[in-house]
Coordinates of C-alpha atoms in Angstrom, one line a residue:
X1 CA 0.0 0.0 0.0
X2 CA 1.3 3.3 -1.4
X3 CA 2.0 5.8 1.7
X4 CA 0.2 9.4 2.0
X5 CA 1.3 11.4 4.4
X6 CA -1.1 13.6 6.1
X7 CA -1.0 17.1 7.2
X8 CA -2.2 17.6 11.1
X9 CA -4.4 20.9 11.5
X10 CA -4.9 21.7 14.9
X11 CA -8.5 22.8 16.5
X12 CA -7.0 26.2 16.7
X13 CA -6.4 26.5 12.7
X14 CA -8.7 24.8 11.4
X15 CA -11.8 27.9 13.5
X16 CA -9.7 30.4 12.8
X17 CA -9.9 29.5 8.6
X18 CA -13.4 28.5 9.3
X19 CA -14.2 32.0 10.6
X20 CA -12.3 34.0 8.1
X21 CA -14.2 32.2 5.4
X22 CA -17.4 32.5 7.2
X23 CA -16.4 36.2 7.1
X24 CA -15.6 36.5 3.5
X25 CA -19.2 34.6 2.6
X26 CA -21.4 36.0 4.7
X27 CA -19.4 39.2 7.0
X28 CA -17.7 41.4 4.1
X29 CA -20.9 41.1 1.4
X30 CA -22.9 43.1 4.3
X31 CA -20.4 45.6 4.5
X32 CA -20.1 46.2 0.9
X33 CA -23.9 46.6 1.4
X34 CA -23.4 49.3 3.7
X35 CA -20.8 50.9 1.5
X36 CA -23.2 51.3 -1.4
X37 CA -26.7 51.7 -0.1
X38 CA -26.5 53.9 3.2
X39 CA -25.8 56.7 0.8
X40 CA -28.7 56.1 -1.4
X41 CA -30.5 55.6 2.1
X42 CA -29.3 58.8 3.2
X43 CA -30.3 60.3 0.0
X44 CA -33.5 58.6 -1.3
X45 CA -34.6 56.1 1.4
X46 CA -35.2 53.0 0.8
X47 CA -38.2 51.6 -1.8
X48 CA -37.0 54.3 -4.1
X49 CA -34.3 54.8 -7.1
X50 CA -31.3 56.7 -6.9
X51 CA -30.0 57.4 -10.2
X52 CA -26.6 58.2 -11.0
X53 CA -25.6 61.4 -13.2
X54 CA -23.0 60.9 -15.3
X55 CA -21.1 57.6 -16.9
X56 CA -20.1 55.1 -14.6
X57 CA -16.0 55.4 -13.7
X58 CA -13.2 52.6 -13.3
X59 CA -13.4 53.3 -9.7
X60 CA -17.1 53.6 -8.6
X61 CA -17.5 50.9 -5.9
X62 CA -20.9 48.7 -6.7
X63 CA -22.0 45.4 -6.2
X64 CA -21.3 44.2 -9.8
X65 CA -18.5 45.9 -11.5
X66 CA -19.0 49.4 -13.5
X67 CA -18.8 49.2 -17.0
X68 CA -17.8 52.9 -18.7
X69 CA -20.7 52.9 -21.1
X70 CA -23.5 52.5 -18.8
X71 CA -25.8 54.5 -17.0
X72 CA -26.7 52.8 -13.3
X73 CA -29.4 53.4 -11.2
X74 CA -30.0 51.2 -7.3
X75 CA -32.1 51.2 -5.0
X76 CA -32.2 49.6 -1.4
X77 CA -35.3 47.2 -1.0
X78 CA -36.5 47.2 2.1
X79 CA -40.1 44.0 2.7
X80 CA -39.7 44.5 6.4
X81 CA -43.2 46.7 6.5
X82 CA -44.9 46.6 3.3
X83 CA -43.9 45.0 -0.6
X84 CA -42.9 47.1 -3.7
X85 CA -44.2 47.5 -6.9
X86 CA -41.5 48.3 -9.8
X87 CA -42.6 49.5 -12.6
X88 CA -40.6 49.2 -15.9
X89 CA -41.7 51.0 -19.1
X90 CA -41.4 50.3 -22.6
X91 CA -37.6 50.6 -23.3
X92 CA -37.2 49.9 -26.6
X93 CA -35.6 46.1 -27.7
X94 CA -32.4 47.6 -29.1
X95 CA -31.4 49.3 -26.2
X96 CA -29.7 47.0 -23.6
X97 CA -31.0 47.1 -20.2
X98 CA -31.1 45.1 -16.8
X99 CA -32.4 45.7 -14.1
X100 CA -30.8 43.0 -11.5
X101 CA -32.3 41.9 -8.1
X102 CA -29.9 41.0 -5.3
X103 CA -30.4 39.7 -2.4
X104 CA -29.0 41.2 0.8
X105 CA -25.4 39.1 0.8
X106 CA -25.2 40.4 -3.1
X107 CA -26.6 36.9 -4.5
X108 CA -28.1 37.7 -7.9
X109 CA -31.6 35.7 -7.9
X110 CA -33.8 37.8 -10.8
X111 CA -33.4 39.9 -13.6
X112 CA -35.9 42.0 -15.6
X113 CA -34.7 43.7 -19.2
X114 CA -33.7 43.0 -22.0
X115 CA -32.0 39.9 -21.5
X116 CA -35.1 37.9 -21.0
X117 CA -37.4 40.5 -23.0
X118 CA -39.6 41.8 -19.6
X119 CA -42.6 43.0 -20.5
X120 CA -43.5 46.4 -19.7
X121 CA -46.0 47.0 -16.5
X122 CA -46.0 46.2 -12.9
X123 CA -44.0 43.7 -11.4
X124 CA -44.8 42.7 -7.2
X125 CA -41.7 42.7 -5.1
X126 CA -42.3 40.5 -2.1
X127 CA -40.8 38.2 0.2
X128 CA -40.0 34.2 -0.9
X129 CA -42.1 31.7 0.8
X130 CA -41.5 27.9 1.1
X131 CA -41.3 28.0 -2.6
X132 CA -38.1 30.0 -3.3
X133 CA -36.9 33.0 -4.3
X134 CA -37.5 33.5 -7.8
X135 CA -39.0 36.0 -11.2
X136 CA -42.3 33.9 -11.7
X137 CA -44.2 35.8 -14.7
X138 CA -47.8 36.3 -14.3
X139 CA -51.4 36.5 -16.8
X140 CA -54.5 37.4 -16.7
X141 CA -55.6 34.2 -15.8
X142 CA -53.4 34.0 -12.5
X143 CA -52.6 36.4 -9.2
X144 CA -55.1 39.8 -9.7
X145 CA -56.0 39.1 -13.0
X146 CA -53.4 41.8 -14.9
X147 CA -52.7 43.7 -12.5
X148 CA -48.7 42.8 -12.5
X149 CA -46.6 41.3 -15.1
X150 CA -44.6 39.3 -12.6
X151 CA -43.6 38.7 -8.8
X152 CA -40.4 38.9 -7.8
X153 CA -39.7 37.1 -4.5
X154 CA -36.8 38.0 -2.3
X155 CA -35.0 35.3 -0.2
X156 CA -34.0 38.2 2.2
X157 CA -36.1 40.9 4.3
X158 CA -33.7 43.5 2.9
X159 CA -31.8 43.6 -0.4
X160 CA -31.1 45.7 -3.7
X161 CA -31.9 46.5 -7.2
X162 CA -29.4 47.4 -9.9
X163 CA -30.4 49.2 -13.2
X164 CA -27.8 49.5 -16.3
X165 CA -29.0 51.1 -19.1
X166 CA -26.6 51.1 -21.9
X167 CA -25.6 54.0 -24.0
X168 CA -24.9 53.9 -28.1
X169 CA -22.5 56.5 -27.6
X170 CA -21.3 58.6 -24.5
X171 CA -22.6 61.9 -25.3
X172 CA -26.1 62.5 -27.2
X173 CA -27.5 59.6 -26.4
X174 CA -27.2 60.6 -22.3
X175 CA -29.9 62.6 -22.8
X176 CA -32.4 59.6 -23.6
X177 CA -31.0 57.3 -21.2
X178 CA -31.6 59.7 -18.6
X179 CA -35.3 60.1 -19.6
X180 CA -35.8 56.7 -19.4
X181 CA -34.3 56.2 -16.2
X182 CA -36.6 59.2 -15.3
X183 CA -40.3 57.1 -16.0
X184 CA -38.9 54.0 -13.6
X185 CA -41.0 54.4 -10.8
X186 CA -41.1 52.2 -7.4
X187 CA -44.2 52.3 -5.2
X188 CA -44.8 50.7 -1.9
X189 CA -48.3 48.6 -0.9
X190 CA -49.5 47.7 2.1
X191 CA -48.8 44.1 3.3
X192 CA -51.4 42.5 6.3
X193 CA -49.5 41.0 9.4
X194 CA -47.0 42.2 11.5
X195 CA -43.9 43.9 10.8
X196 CA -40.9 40.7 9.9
X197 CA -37.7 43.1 10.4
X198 CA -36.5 46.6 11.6
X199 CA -37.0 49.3 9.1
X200 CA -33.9 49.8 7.0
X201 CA -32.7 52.8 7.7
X202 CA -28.8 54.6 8.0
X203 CA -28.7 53.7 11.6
X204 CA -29.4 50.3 11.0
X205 CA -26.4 50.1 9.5
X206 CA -24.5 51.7 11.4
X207 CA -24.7 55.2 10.8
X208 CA -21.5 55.2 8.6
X209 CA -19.2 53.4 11.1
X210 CA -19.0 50.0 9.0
X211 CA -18.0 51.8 5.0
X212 CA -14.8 52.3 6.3
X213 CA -14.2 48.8 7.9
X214 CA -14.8 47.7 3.6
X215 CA -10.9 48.7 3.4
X216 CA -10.0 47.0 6.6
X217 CA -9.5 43.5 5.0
X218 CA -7.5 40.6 5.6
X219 CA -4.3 40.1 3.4
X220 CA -4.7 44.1 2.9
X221 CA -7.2 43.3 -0.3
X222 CA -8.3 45.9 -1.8
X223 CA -12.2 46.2 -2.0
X224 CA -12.5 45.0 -5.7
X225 CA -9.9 42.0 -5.0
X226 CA -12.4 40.5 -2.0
X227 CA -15.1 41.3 -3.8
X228 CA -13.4 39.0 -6.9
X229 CA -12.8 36.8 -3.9
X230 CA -16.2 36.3 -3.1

């Protein structure tokens, strides 16, 4: 019989990589969290879109990674007290768009746009059941007759949306993306039962103390590298 030596890890060890990995899965996604959506907390609130201004940079921290040609908009979801209506228009099939759904540890569970060809209307943002978390698309035969296109169902309480809208070139065309970005609207219904979380707002997350801790990482990784980690 052939002989294998073995490698002995000790108790010690083997928490202490158990914990950091635990930290990288579960620990540094909330923080990133923090580092993008307490600003558009602070500035918005949640349930509602923040749109950005101007072309995406090289160096604008999100949860996916910024391409130069886009246009973003986000929002912070927040099912604790009520669900959310989203409400995408008619974008035209040439222009590429996506409007992503993540959940709160940055787990990308549904997309609307064009990549599947979502059709324009009303689309019920509420939270997953025993039957997962999932985009199930809706007709008049099913849930409120037409009243939404779709229901999106959240694994998490609290989470995020992402919306890219492409440009065909970086300086006319801003001017159309921006006006579609403008006719996106999010409303909030009411939902019967009790409240299931705390109300996300900047001092649930800390009232800025945990952005900085996104730079405080082990190895000395930079925010992108752990986020390519992850």
């Amino acid at each position: 019989m052939p002989y294998s030596p073995t490698v002995s890890l000790n108790t010690s060890s083997i928490d202490a990589v158990n914990a950091t990995a635990f930290a990288l899965m579960y620990g540094y996604p909330l923080v990133l969290y923090v580092q993008t959506f307490e600003p558009t907390l602070r500035a918005v609130g949640a349930n509602a879109i923040q749109h950005e201004g101007g072309l995406a940079t090289e160096g604008l921290e999100l949860l996916v990674h910024p391409n130069v040609d886009t246009l973003y908009s986000k929002a912070a979801i927040d099912l604790s007290h009520s669900d959310v209506v989203f409400s995408l228009l008619d974008i035209p099939t040439d222009r590429y768009h996506v409007v992503s759904f993540y959940d709160l540890y940055g787990n990308n569970f549904a997309n609307l746009g064009s990549v599947i060809n979502s059709p324009p209307g009303g689309y019920l943002i509420t939270i997953a059941e025993d039957d997962g978390s999932d985009l199930s698309m809706l007709d008049e035969d099913t849930y409120e007759g037409s009243k939404y296109m779709g229901i999106i169902k959240f694994p998490t309480t609290h989470g995020s949306i992402m919306l890219r809208i492409v440009l065909k070139n970086n300086t006319i065309d801003i001017h159309e993306v921006k006006s579609i970005q403008s006719q996106i609207k999010m409303s909030t219904i009411e939902r019967a039962g009790e409240p299931m979380a705390s109300a996300l707002m900047p001092s649930l997350l800390g009232d800025g103390q945990l952005s900085p801790a996104a730079l405080l990482l082990p190895f000395n990784l930079s925010a992108n590298q752990t986020t390519q980690t992850l």
